[in-house]
JSON list of C-alpha atoms in Angstrom, two decimals:
[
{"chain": "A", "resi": 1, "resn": "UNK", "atom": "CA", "xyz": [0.00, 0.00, 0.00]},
{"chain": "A", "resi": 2, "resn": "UNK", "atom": "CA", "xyz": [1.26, 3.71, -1.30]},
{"chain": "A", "resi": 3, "resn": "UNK", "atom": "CA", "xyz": [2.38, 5.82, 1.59]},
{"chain": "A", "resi": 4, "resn": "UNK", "atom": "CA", "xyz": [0.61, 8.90, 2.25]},
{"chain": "A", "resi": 5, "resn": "UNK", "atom": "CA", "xyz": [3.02, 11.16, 1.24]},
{"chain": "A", "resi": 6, "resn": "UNK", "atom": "CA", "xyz": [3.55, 9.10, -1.95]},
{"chain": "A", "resi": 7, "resn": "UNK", "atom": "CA", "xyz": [-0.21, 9.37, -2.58]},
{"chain": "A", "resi": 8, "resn": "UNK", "atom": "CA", "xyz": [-0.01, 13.13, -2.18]},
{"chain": "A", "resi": 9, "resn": "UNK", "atom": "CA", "xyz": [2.49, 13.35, -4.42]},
{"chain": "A", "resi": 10, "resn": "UNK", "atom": "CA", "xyz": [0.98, 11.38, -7.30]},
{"chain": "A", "resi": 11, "resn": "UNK", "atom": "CA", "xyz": [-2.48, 13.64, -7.18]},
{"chain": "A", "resi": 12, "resn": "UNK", "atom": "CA", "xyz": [0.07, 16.77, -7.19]},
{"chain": "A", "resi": 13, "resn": "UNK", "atom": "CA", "xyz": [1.73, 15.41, -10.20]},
{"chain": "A", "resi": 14, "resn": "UNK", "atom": "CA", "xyz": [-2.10, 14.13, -12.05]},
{"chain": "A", "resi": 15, "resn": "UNK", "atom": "CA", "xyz": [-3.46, 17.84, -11.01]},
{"chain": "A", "resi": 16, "resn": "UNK", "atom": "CA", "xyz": [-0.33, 19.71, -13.33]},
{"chain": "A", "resi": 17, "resn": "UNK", "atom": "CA", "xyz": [-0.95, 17.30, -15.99]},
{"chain": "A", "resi": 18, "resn": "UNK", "atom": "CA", "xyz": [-4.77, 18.01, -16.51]},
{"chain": "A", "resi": 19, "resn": "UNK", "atom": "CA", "xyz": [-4.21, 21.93, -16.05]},
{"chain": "A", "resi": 20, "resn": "UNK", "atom": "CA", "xyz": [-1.64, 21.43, -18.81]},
{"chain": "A", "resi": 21, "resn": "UNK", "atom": "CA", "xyz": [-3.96, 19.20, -20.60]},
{"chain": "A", "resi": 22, "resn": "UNK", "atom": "CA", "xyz": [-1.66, 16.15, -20.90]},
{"chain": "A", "resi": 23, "resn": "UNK", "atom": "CA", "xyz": [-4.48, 14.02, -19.74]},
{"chain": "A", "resi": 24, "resn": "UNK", "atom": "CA", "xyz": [-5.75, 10.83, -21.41]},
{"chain": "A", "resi": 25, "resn": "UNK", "atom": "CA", "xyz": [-9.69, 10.38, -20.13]},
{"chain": "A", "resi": 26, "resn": "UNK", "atom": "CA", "xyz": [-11.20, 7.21, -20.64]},
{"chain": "A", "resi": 27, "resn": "UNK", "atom": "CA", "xyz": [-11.00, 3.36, -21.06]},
{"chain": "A", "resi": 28, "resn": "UNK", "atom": "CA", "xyz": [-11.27, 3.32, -24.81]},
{"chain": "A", "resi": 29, "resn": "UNK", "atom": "CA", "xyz": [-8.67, 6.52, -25.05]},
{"chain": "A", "resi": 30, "resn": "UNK", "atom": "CA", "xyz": [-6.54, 4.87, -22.34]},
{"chain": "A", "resi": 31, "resn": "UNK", "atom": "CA", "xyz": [-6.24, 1.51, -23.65]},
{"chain": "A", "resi": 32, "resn": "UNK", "atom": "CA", "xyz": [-5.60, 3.00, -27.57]},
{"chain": "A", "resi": 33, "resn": "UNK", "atom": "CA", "xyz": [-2.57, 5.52, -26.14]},
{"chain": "A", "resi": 34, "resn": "UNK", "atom": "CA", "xyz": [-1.21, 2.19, -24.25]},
{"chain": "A", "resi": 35, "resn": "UNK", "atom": "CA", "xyz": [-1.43, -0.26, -27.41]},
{"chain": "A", "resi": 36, "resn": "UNK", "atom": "CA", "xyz": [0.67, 2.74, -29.09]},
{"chain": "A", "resi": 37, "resn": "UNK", "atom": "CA", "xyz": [2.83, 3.06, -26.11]},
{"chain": "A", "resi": 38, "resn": "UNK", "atom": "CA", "xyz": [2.45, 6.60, -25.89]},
{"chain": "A", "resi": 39, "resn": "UNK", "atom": "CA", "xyz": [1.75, 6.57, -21.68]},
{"chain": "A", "resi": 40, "resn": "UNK", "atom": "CA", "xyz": [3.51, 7.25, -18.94]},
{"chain": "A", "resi": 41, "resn": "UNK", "atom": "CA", "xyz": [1.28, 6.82, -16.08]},
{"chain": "A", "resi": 42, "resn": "UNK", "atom": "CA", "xyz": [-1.82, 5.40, -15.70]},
{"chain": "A", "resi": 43, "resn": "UNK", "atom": "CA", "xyz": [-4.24, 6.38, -12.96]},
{"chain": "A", "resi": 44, "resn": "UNK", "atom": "CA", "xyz": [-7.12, 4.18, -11.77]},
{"chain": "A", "resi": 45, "resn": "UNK", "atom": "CA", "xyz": [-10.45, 4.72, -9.97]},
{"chain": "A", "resi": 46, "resn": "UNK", "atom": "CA", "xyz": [-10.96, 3.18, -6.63]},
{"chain": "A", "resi": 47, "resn": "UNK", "atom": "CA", "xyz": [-14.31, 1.91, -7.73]},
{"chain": "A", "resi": 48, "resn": "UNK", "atom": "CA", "xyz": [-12.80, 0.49, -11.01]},
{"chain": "A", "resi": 49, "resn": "UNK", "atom": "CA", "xyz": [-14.73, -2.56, -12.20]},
{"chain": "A", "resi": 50, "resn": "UNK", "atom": "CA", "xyz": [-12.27, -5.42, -11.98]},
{"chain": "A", "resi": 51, "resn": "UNK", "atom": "CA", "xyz": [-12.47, -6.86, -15.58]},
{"chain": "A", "resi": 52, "resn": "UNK", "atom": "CA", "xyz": [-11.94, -2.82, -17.06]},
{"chain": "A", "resi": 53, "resn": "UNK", "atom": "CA", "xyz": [-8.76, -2.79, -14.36]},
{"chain": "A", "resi": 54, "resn": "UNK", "atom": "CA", "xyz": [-7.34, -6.38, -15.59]},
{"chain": "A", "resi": 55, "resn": "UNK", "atom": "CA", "xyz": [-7.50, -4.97, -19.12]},
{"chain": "A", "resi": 56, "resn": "UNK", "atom": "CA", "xyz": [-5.85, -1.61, -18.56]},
{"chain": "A", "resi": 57, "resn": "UNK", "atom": "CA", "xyz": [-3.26, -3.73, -16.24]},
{"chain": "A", "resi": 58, "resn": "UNK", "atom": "CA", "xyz": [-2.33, -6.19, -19.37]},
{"chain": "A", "resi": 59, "resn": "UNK", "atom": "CA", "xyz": [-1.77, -3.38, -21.77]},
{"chain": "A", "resi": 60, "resn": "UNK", "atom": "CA", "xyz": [-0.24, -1.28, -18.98]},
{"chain": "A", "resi": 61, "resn": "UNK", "atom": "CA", "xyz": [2.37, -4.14, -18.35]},
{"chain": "A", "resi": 62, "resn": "UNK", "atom": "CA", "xyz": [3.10, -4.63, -21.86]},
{"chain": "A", "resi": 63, "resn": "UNK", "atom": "CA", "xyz": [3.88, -0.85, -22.50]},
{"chain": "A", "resi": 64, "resn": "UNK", "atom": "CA", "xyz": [5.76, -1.07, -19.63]},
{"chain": "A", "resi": 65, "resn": "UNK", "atom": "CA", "xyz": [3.86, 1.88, -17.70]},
{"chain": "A", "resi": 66, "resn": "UNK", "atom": "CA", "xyz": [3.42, 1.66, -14.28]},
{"chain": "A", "resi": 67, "resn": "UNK", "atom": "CA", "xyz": [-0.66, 1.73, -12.82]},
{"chain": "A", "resi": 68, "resn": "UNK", "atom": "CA", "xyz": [-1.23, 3.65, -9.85]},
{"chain": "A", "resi": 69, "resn": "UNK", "atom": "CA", "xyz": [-4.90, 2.99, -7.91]},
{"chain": "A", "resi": 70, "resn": "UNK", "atom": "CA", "xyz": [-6.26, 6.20, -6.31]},
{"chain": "A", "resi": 71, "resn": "UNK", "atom": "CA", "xyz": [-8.27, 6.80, -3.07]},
{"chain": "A", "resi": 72, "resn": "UNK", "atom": "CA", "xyz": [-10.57, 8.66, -5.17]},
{"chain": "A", "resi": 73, "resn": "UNK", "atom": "CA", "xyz": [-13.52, 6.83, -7.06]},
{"chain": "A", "resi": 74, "resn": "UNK", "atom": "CA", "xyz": [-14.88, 7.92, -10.30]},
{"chain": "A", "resi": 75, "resn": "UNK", "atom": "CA", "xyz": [-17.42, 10.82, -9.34]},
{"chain": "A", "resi": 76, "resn": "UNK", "atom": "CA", "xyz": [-14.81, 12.02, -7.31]},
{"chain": "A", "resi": 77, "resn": "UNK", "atom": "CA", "xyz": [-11.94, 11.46, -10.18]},
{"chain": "A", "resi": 78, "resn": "UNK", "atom": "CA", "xyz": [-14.10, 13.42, -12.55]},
{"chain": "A", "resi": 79, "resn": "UNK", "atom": "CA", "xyz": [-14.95, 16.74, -10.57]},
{"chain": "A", "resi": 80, "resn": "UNK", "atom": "CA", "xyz": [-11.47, 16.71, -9.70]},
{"chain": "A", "resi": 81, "resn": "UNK", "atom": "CA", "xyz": [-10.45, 16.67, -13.93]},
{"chain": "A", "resi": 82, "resn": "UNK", "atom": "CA", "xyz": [-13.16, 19.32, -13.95]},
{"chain": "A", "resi": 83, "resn": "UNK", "atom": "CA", "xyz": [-15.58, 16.88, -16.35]},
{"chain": "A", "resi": 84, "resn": "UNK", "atom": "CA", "xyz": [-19.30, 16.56, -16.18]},
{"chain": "A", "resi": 85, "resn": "UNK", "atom": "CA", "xyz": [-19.11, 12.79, -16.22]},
{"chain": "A", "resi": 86, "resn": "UNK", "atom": "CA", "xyz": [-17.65, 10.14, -14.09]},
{"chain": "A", "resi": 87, "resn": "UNK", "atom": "CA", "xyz": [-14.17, 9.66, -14.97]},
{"chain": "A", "resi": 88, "resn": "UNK", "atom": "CA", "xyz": [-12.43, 6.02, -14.35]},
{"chain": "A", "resi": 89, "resn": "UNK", "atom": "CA", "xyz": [-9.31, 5.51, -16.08]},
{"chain": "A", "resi": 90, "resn": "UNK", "atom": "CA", "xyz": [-6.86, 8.01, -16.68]},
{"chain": "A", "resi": 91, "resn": "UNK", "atom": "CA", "xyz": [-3.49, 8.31, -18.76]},
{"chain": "A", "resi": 92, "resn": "UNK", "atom": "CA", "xyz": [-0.75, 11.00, -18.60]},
{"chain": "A", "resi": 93, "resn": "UNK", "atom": "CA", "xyz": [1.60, 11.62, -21.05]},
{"chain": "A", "resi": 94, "resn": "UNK", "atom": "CA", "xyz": [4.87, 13.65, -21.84]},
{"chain": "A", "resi": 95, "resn": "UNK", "atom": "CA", "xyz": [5.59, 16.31, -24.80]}
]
């Protein structure tokens, strides 16, 4: 389990990259930026259904791109990427 500090630390970092708007939002998006190996990070819903999870963790492992579970579930994941929707899956990426 992720220290709190380390926690605190990974929301800092997923906060910068939406204001900057190197955010991936969604399964589909997610899972298409993975197969191309594009990622970097991949953050995860608390709430997550396990079969959507075990997908993005197979793709996630073969691009080599680590998957960090937040304390935050997807209502919660969404108002913080300012979205009107529920947000569960969410890439970052570097340019």
């Amino acid at each position: 389990m992720a220290k709190k500090e380390e926690i605190e630390t990974e929301i800092k970092e997923l906060k910068t990259k939406v204001q900057e708007g190197k955010a991936i939002i969604g399964k589909d998006e997610v899972l298409k930026w993975l197969k191309d190996k594009k990622l970097n990070k991949v953050f995860v819903a608390s709430n997550c259904p396990p079969k959507i999870r075990e997908d993005i963790g197979y793709y996630a492992k073969l691009a080599e791109v680590p998957v960090l579970d937040l304390n935050l579930d997807n209502e919660e994941l969404g108002i913080f990427c300012k979205k009107n929707f529920f947000v569960m899956v969410l890439g970052t990426i570097e340019e």
